[in-house]
């Protein structure tokens, strides 16, 4: 009901066994070497930017976000939404059994929510693993999608054991029903779902390494393929 009324909802315990969630954290930490800095989504021109344009884009990215990420490939072939750039960092879930389990569980929740909300999605998803270093890494206010984007519903599972308030790194969501920022600590097993195109959100500075698994429920169309899906 909360998701339908406000466009977002959060639960403090997704129901996965603690050993799986802690295994996800360990696998996420091990994947750090393959992560790359997050970027802002832009219209895809069919070629890489260069020169001053590339420098300007990089400076804009750093000003808005300072996370690192890797995209998850699913050995079962469900998470195979085509992206414009094949150079994006990838991680196969075949080598990460706990992340694969969590990814599947979050997908099931996402499809159930989309069905209940009569949300148009197809049979594919997009999954990303993100890390915010403990040096004040953040993500400025943004929405995940617009009319040209395939993403419809965002689900974020947090993978941070022993998280305390002093670590910062809270997700803040601007609740459209009260027009106030609502705070969600990124504690182990917390799941957040929100409308990708409607909910403004941000990540406050993090002072401990912070990991999150994001799964997007998508509905592909030709216009969506004109975007680089970076955030």
PDB file of C-alpha atoms in Angstrom:
ATOM      1  CA  UNK A   1       0.000   0.000   0.000  1.00  0.00           C
ATOM      2  CA  UNK A   2       2.820   2.422   0.834  1.00  0.00           C
ATOM      3  CA  UNK A   3       4.427   1.921  -2.568  1.00  0.00           C
ATOM      4  CA  UNK A   4       1.152   2.577  -4.355  1.00  0.00           C
ATOM      5  CA  UNK A   5       0.324   5.636  -2.246  1.00  0.00           C
ATOM      6  CA  UNK A   6       3.698   7.381  -2.005  1.00  0.00           C
ATOM      7  CA  UNK A   7       5.732   5.840  -4.819  1.00  0.00           C
ATOM      8  CA  UNK A   8       8.210   4.250  -2.416  1.00  0.00           C
ATOM      9  CA  UNK A   9       8.433   1.810   0.488  1.00  0.00           C
ATOM     10  CA  UNK A  10      11.112   0.265   2.698  1.00  0.00           C
ATOM     11  CA  UNK A  11      11.296  -2.875   4.841  1.00  0.00           C
ATOM     12  CA  UNK A  12      13.983  -3.500   7.425  1.00  0.00           C
ATOM     13  CA  UNK A  13      14.255  -7.240   6.814  1.00  0.00           C
ATOM     14  CA  UNK A  14      13.900  -8.691   3.322  1.00  0.00           C
ATOM     15  CA  UNK A  15      13.705 -12.205   4.735  1.00  0.00           C
ATOM     16  CA  UNK A  16      16.975 -13.641   3.390  1.00  0.00           C
ATOM     17  CA  UNK A  17      19.069 -15.742   5.801  1.00  0.00           C
ATOM     18  CA  UNK A  18      21.750 -13.789   7.638  1.00  0.00           C
ATOM     19  CA  UNK A  19      24.453 -16.104   6.258  1.00  0.00           C
ATOM     20  CA  UNK A  20      23.388 -15.233   2.688  1.00  0.00           C
ATOM     21  CA  UNK A  21      23.370 -11.505   3.386  1.00  0.00           C
ATOM     22  CA  UNK A  22      26.794 -11.625   5.034  1.00  0.00           C
ATOM     23  CA  UNK A  23      28.011 -13.728   2.133  1.00  0.00           C
ATOM     24  CA  UNK A  24      26.743 -11.008  -0.206  1.00  0.00           C
ATOM     25  CA  UNK A  25      28.764  -8.458   1.713  1.00  0.00           C
ATOM     26  CA  UNK A  26      31.914 -10.570   1.428  1.00  0.00           C
ATOM     27  CA  UNK A  27      31.395 -11.134  -2.307  1.00  0.00           C
ATOM     28  CA  UNK A  28      30.691  -7.444  -2.859  1.00  0.00           C
ATOM     29  CA  UNK A  29      33.891  -6.467  -1.050  1.00  0.00           C
ATOM     30  CA  UNK A  30      35.843  -8.983  -3.137  1.00  0.00           C
ATOM     31  CA  UNK A  31      34.414  -7.446  -6.324  1.00  0.00           C
ATOM     32  CA  UNK A  32      35.840  -4.015  -5.566  1.00  0.00           C
ATOM     33  CA  UNK A  33      38.830  -4.426  -7.902  1.00  0.00           C
ATOM     34  CA  UNK A  34      36.504  -4.753 -10.887  1.00  0.00           C
ATOM     35  CA  UNK A  35      34.424  -1.669 -10.075  1.00  0.00           C
ATOM     36  CA  UNK A  36      34.607   1.632 -11.936  1.00  0.00           C
ATOM     37  CA  UNK A  37      33.459   5.167 -10.975  1.00  0.00           C
ATOM     38  CA  UNK A  38      29.746   5.754 -11.478  1.00  0.00           C
ATOM     39  CA  UNK A  39      28.637   8.038 -14.297  1.00  0.00           C
ATOM     40  CA  UNK A  40      25.592  10.119 -15.115  1.00  0.00           C
ATOM     41  CA  UNK A  41      23.246   8.757 -17.808  1.00  0.00           C
ATOM     42  CA  UNK A  42      23.472  10.632 -21.136  1.00  0.00           C
ATOM     43  CA  UNK A  43      22.084  10.360 -24.634  1.00  0.00           C
ATOM     44  CA  UNK A  44      24.147   7.836 -26.572  1.00  0.00           C
ATOM     45  CA  UNK A  45      25.671   9.242 -29.759  1.00  0.00           C
ATOM     46  CA  UNK A  46      27.142   5.972 -31.048  1.00  0.00           C
ATOM     47  CA  UNK A  47      30.718   7.015 -30.268  1.00  0.00           C
ATOM     48  CA  UNK A  48      32.794   7.745 -27.204  1.00  0.00           C
ATOM     49  CA  UNK A  49      33.282  11.350 -26.127  1.00  0.00           C
ATOM     50  CA  UNK A  50      36.772  12.757 -26.425  1.00  0.00           C
ATOM     51  CA  UNK A  51      38.881  15.813 -25.676  1.00  0.00           C
ATOM     52  CA  UNK A  52      37.268  18.650 -23.763  1.00  0.00           C
ATOM     53  CA  UNK A  53      33.832  16.986 -23.944  1.00  0.00           C
ATOM     54  CA  UNK A  54      35.117  13.912 -22.120  1.00  0.00           C
ATOM     55  CA  UNK A  55      36.814  16.063 -19.471  1.00  0.00           C
ATOM     56  CA  UNK A  56      33.619  18.100 -18.943  1.00  0.00           C
ATOM     57  CA  UNK A  57      31.535  14.927 -18.597  1.00  0.00           C
ATOM     58  CA  UNK A  58      33.988  13.454 -16.076  1.00  0.00           C
ATOM     59  CA  UNK A  59      33.930  16.647 -13.994  1.00  0.00           C
ATOM     60  CA  UNK A  60      30.120  16.649 -14.026  1.00  0.00           C
ATOM     61  CA  UNK A  61      30.067  13.015 -12.909  1.00  0.00           C
ATOM     62  CA  UNK A  62      32.421  13.664  -9.976  1.00  0.00           C
ATOM     63  CA  UNK A  63      30.371  16.686  -8.869  1.00  0.00           C
ATOM     64  CA  UNK A  64      27.179  14.598  -8.658  1.00  0.00           C
ATOM     65  CA  UNK A  65      28.329  11.159  -7.517  1.00  0.00           C
ATOM     66  CA  UNK A  66      31.400   9.434  -6.116  1.00  0.00           C
ATOM     67  CA  UNK A  67      30.373   5.787  -5.959  1.00  0.00           C
ATOM     68  CA  UNK A  68      31.966   2.820  -7.706  1.00  0.00           C
ATOM     69  CA  UNK A  69      29.973   0.126  -9.473  1.00  0.00           C
ATOM     70  CA  UNK A  70      29.921  -3.071 -11.452  1.00  0.00           C
ATOM     71  CA  UNK A  71      27.016  -4.473 -13.501  1.00  0.00           C
ATOM     72  CA  UNK A  72      25.865  -8.010 -12.754  1.00  0.00           C
ATOM     73  CA  UNK A  73      25.449 -10.603 -15.468  1.00  0.00           C
ATOM     74  CA  UNK A  74      23.135 -13.505 -14.740  1.00  0.00           C
ATOM     75  CA  UNK A  75      24.318 -16.931 -15.873  1.00  0.00           C
ATOM     76  CA  UNK A  76      20.653 -17.866 -16.332  1.00  0.00           C
ATOM     77  CA  UNK A  77      20.189 -15.158 -18.951  1.00  0.00           C
ATOM     78  CA  UNK A  78      17.468 -13.124 -17.207  1.00  0.00           C
ATOM     79  CA  UNK A  79      19.590 -10.067 -16.522  1.00  0.00           C
ATOM     80  CA  UNK A  80      20.564  -9.385 -20.137  1.00  0.00           C
ATOM     81  CA  UNK A  81      19.135  -5.964 -20.987  1.00  0.00           C
ATOM     82  CA  UNK A  82      21.274  -4.609 -23.848  1.00  0.00           C
ATOM     83  CA  UNK A  83      23.391  -1.530 -23.131  1.00  0.00           C
ATOM     84  CA  UNK A  84      24.847   0.891 -25.604  1.00  0.00           C
ATOM     85  CA  UNK A  85      28.396   0.575 -24.287  1.00  0.00           C
ATOM     86  CA  UNK A  86      29.970  -2.909 -24.073  1.00  0.00           C
ATOM     87  CA  UNK A  87      32.886  -1.493 -22.066  1.00  0.00           C
ATOM     88  CA  UNK A  88      30.950  -1.273 -18.791  1.00  0.00           C
ATOM     89  CA  UNK A  89      32.446  -3.322 -15.932  1.00  0.00           C
ATOM     90  CA  UNK A  90      30.715  -6.698 -15.548  1.00  0.00           C
ATOM     91  CA  UNK A  91      30.571  -9.358 -12.834  1.00  0.00           C
ATOM     92  CA  UNK A  92      29.172 -12.836 -13.442  1.00  0.00           C
ATOM     93  CA  UNK A  93      26.902 -14.075 -10.655  1.00  0.00           C
ATOM     94  CA  UNK A  94      28.058 -17.624 -11.443  1.00  0.00           C
ATOM     95  CA  UNK A  95      31.099 -16.863  -9.263  1.00  0.00           C
ATOM     96  CA  UNK A  96      29.039 -15.178  -6.512  1.00  0.00           C
ATOM     97  CA  UNK A  97      26.426 -17.645  -5.182  1.00  0.00           C
ATOM     98  CA  UNK A  98      25.166 -15.394  -2.397  1.00  0.00           C
ATOM     99  CA  UNK A  99      24.745 -12.375  -4.677  1.00  0.00           C
ATOM    100  CA  UNK A 100      23.003 -14.639  -7.199  1.00  0.00           C
ATOM    101  CA  UNK A 101      20.583 -15.781  -4.487  1.00  0.00           C
ATOM    102  CA  UNK A 102      19.876 -12.209  -3.378  1.00  0.00           C
ATOM    103  CA  UNK A 103      19.507 -11.024  -6.974  1.00  0.00           C
ATOM    104  CA  UNK A 104      16.914 -13.733  -7.645  1.00  0.00           C
ATOM    105  CA  UNK A 105      15.003 -12.935  -4.460  1.00  0.00           C
ATOM    106  CA  UNK A 106      14.884  -9.203  -5.229  1.00  0.00           C
ATOM    107  CA  UNK A 107      13.725  -9.954  -8.779  1.00  0.00           C
ATOM    108  CA  UNK A 108      10.858 -12.053  -7.441  1.00  0.00           C
ATOM    109  CA  UNK A 109       9.811  -9.196  -5.182  1.00  0.00           C
ATOM    110  CA  UNK A 110      10.065  -6.757  -8.082  1.00  0.00           C
ATOM    111  CA  UNK A 111       7.913  -8.813 -10.438  1.00  0.00           C
ATOM    112  CA  UNK A 112       5.312  -9.322  -7.690  1.00  0.00           C
ATOM    113  CA  UNK A 113       5.195  -5.576  -6.950  1.00  0.00           C
ATOM    114  CA  UNK A 114       4.998  -4.663 -10.632  1.00  0.00           C
ATOM    115  CA  UNK A 115       2.109  -7.081 -11.090  1.00  0.00           C
ATOM    116  CA  UNK A 116       0.260  -5.731  -8.070  1.00  0.00           C
ATOM    117  CA  UNK A 117       0.748  -2.139  -9.264  1.00  0.00           C
ATOM    118  CA  UNK A 118      -0.221  -3.028 -12.854  1.00  0.00           C
ATOM    119  CA  UNK A 119       3.165  -1.655 -13.898  1.00  0.00           C
ATOM    120  CA  UNK A 120       4.264  -2.444 -17.436  1.00  0.00           C
ATOM    121  CA  UNK A 121       7.531  -4.401 -17.309  1.00  0.00           C
ATOM    122  CA  UNK A 122       8.997  -7.126 -19.480  1.00  0.00           C
ATOM    123  CA  UNK A 123      10.756 -10.308 -18.410  1.00  0.00           C
ATOM    124  CA  UNK A 124      14.182  -8.723 -18.038  1.00  0.00           C
ATOM    125  CA  UNK A 125      15.937  -6.834 -15.267  1.00  0.00           C
ATOM    126  CA  UNK A 126      19.054  -4.716 -14.846  1.00  0.00           C
ATOM    127  CA  UNK A 127      21.294  -5.321 -11.809  1.00  0.00           C
ATOM    128  CA  UNK A 128      24.162  -3.315 -10.356  1.00  0.00           C
ATOM    129  CA  UNK A 129      26.468  -3.614  -7.364  1.00  0.00           C
ATOM    130  CA  UNK A 130      27.611  -0.282  -5.912  1.00  0.00           C
ATOM    131  CA  UNK A 131      30.239   0.692  -3.357  1.00  0.00           C
ATOM    132  CA  UNK A 132      30.545   4.005  -1.526  1.00  0.00           C
ATOM    133  CA  UNK A 133      33.988   4.349   0.035  1.00  0.00           C
ATOM    134  CA  UNK A 134      34.265   5.500   3.616  1.00  0.00           C
ATOM    135  CA  UNK A 135      35.703   8.852   2.574  1.00  0.00           C
ATOM    136  CA  UNK A 136      32.486  10.842   2.281  1.00  0.00           C
ATOM    137  CA  UNK A 137      31.326   9.254  -0.991  1.00  0.00           C
ATOM    138  CA  UNK A 138      27.859  10.454  -1.966  1.00  0.00           C
ATOM    139  CA  UNK A 139      25.252  10.754  -4.714  1.00  0.00           C
ATOM    140  CA  UNK A 140      23.470  14.086  -5.227  1.00  0.00           C
ATOM    141  CA  UNK A 141      19.655  14.247  -5.566  1.00  0.00           C
ATOM    142  CA  UNK A 142      18.426  12.569  -8.749  1.00  0.00           C
ATOM    143  CA  UNK A 143      15.812  10.285 -10.267  1.00  0.00           C
ATOM    144  CA  UNK A 144      16.829   7.038 -11.921  1.00  0.00           C
ATOM    145  CA  UNK A 145      14.870   7.396 -15.150  1.00  0.00           C
ATOM    146  CA  UNK A 146      12.851   9.623 -17.436  1.00  0.00           C
ATOM    147  CA  UNK A 147      10.453   9.002 -20.317  1.00  0.00           C
ATOM    148  CA  UNK A 148      13.282   7.790 -22.576  1.00  0.00           C
ATOM    149  CA  UNK A 149      14.593   5.262 -20.041  1.00  0.00           C
ATOM    150  CA  UNK A 150      13.609   1.592 -19.788  1.00  0.00           C
ATOM    151  CA  UNK A 151      13.662   1.477 -15.989  1.00  0.00           C
ATOM    152  CA  UNK A 152      10.306   1.443 -14.234  1.00  0.00           C
ATOM    153  CA  UNK A 153      10.825   0.203 -10.675  1.00  0.00           C
ATOM    154  CA  UNK A 154      14.004   0.443  -8.577  1.00  0.00           C
ATOM    155  CA  UNK A 155      14.752  -2.052  -5.792  1.00  0.00           C
ATOM    156  CA  UNK A 156      17.794  -1.599  -3.547  1.00  0.00           C
ATOM    157  CA  UNK A 157      19.042  -4.241  -1.104  1.00  0.00           C
ATOM    158  CA  UNK A 158      21.624  -3.062   1.424  1.00  0.00           C
ATOM    159  CA  UNK A 159      24.555  -5.304   2.333  1.00  0.00           C
ATOM    160  CA  UNK A 160      26.169  -3.567   5.310  1.00  0.00           C
ATOM    161  CA  UNK A 161      26.558  -5.510   8.573  1.00  0.00           C
ATOM    162  CA  UNK A 162      27.212  -3.622  11.808  1.00  0.00           C
ATOM    163  CA  UNK A 163      26.161  -0.295  10.300  1.00  0.00           C
ATOM    164  CA  UNK A 164      25.825   2.527  12.842  1.00  0.00           C
ATOM    165  CA  UNK A 165      24.542   6.083  12.575  1.00  0.00           C
ATOM    166  CA  UNK A 166      28.061   7.538  12.684  1.00  0.00           C
ATOM    167  CA  UNK A 167      28.785   5.837   9.362  1.00  0.00           C
ATOM    168  CA  UNK A 168      26.355   8.170   7.592  1.00  0.00           C
ATOM    169  CA  UNK A 169      25.499   6.989   4.074  1.00  0.00           C
ATOM    170  CA  UNK A 170      21.732   7.058   4.523  1.00  0.00           C
ATOM    171  CA  UNK A 171      19.438   6.958   1.531  1.00  0.00           C
ATOM    172  CA  UNK A 172      17.178   9.997   1.582  1.00  0.00           C
ATOM    173  CA  UNK A 173      13.917   9.943  -0.349  1.00  0.00           C
ATOM    174  CA  UNK A 174      11.774  13.002  -0.980  1.00  0.00           C
ATOM    175  CA  UNK A 175       8.328  11.740  -0.038  1.00  0.00           C
ATOM    176  CA  UNK A 176       5.869  13.325  -2.492  1.00  0.00           C
ATOM    177  CA  UNK A 177       2.972  13.017  -0.043  1.00  0.00           C
ATOM    178  CA  UNK A 178       4.563  15.260   2.601  1.00  0.00           C
ATOM    179  CA  UNK A 179       7.386  16.922   0.585  1.00  0.00           C
ATOM    180  CA  UNK A 180       9.947  16.015   3.227  1.00  0.00           C
ATOM    181  CA  UNK A 181      13.150  14.000   3.029  1.00  0.00           C
ATOM    182  CA  UNK A 182      12.741  10.559   4.569  1.00  0.00           C
ATOM    183  CA  UNK A 183      15.820   8.721   5.855  1.00  0.00           C
ATOM    184  CA  UNK A 184      16.612   5.029   5.275  1.00  0.00           C
ATOM    185  CA  UNK A 185      19.764   3.650   6.953  1.00  0.00           C
ATOM    186  CA  UNK A 186      21.614   1.179   4.682  1.00  0.00           C
ATOM    187  CA  UNK A 187      21.594  -1.667   7.217  1.00  0.00           C
ATOM    188  CA  UNK A 188      22.072  -5.308   6.278  1.00  0.00           C
ATOM    189  CA  UNK A 189      18.912  -6.790   4.734  1.00  0.00           C
ATOM    190  CA  UNK A 190      16.987  -3.533   4.301  1.00  0.00           C
ATOM    191  CA  UNK A 191      15.085  -3.402   0.998  1.00  0.00           C
ATOM    192  CA  UNK A 192      13.796  -0.197  -0.608  1.00  0.00           C
ATOM    193  CA  UNK A 193      11.501  -0.029  -3.647  1.00  0.00           C
ATOM    194  CA  UNK A 194      10.496   3.113  -5.529  1.00  0.00           C
ATOM    195  CA  UNK A 195       9.293   4.409  -8.862  1.00  0.00           C
ATOM    196  CA  UNK A 196      12.369   4.922 -11.045  1.00  0.00           C
ATOM    197  CA  UNK A 197      10.998   7.981 -12.862  1.00  0.00           C
ATOM    198  CA  UNK A 198       9.135   9.712 -10.024  1.00  0.00           C
ATOM    199  CA  UNK A 199      11.075   9.490  -6.774  1.00  0.00           C
ATOM    200  CA  UNK A 200      13.829  12.003  -6.090  1.00  0.00           C
ATOM    201  CA  UNK A 201      16.505  10.472  -3.859  1.00  0.00           C
ATOM    202  CA  UNK A 202      20.099  10.918  -2.756  1.00  0.00           C
ATOM    203  CA  UNK A 203      22.853   9.155  -0.840  1.00  0.00           C
ATOM    204  CA  UNK A 204      24.348  11.178   1.992  1.00  0.00           C
ATOM    205  CA  UNK A 205      28.131  11.109   2.567  1.00  0.00           C
ATOM    206  CA  UNK A 206      29.326   7.703   3.722  1.00  0.00           C
ATOM    207  CA  UNK A 207      32.092   7.342   6.293  1.00  0.00           C
ATOM    208  CA  UNK A 208      32.410   3.565   6.104  1.00  0.00           C
ATOM    209  CA  UNK A 209      32.436   1.309   3.031  1.00  0.00           C
ATOM    210  CA  UNK A 210      28.806   0.954   1.941  1.00  0.00           C
ATOM    211  CA  UNK A 211      27.492  -1.720  -0.441  1.00  0.00           C
ATOM    212  CA  UNK A 212      24.157  -2.012  -2.205  1.00  0.00           C
ATOM    213  CA  UNK A 213      22.618  -4.357  -4.760  1.00  0.00           C
ATOM    214  CA  UNK A 214      20.206  -2.555  -7.098  1.00  0.00           C
ATOM    215  CA  UNK A 215      17.756  -4.346  -9.393  1.00  0.00           C
ATOM    216  CA  UNK A 216      15.694  -2.425 -11.935  1.00  0.00           C
ATOM    217  CA  UNK A 217      12.481  -3.764 -13.419  1.00  0.00           C
ATOM    218  CA  UNK A 218      12.509  -2.610 -17.038  1.00  0.00           C
ATOM    219  CA  UNK A 219      10.261  -2.217 -20.055  1.00  0.00           C
ATOM    220  CA  UNK A 220      12.391  -1.985 -23.159  1.00  0.00           C
ATOM    221  CA  UNK A 221      11.539   0.160 -26.158  1.00  0.00           C
ATOM    222  CA  UNK A 222      13.537   1.797 -28.996  1.00  0.00           C
ATOM    223  CA  UNK A 223      13.764   5.147 -27.185  1.00  0.00           C
ATOM    224  CA  UNK A 224      15.332   3.524 -24.114  1.00  0.00           C
ATOM    225  CA  UNK A 225      18.119   2.069 -26.235  1.00  0.00           C
ATOM    226  CA  UNK A 226      19.274   5.636 -27.020  1.00  0.00           C
ATOM    227  CA  UNK A 227      20.483   6.037 -23.427  1.00  0.00           C
ATOM    228  CA  UNK A 228      23.626   4.903 -21.700  1.00  0.00           C
ATOM    229  CA  UNK A 229      22.364   3.377 -18.453  1.00  0.00           C
ATOM    230  CA  UNK A 230      25.018   4.529 -16.037  1.00  0.00           C
ATOM    231  CA  UNK A 231      23.394   5.297 -12.691  1.00  0.00           C
TER     232      UNK A 231
END
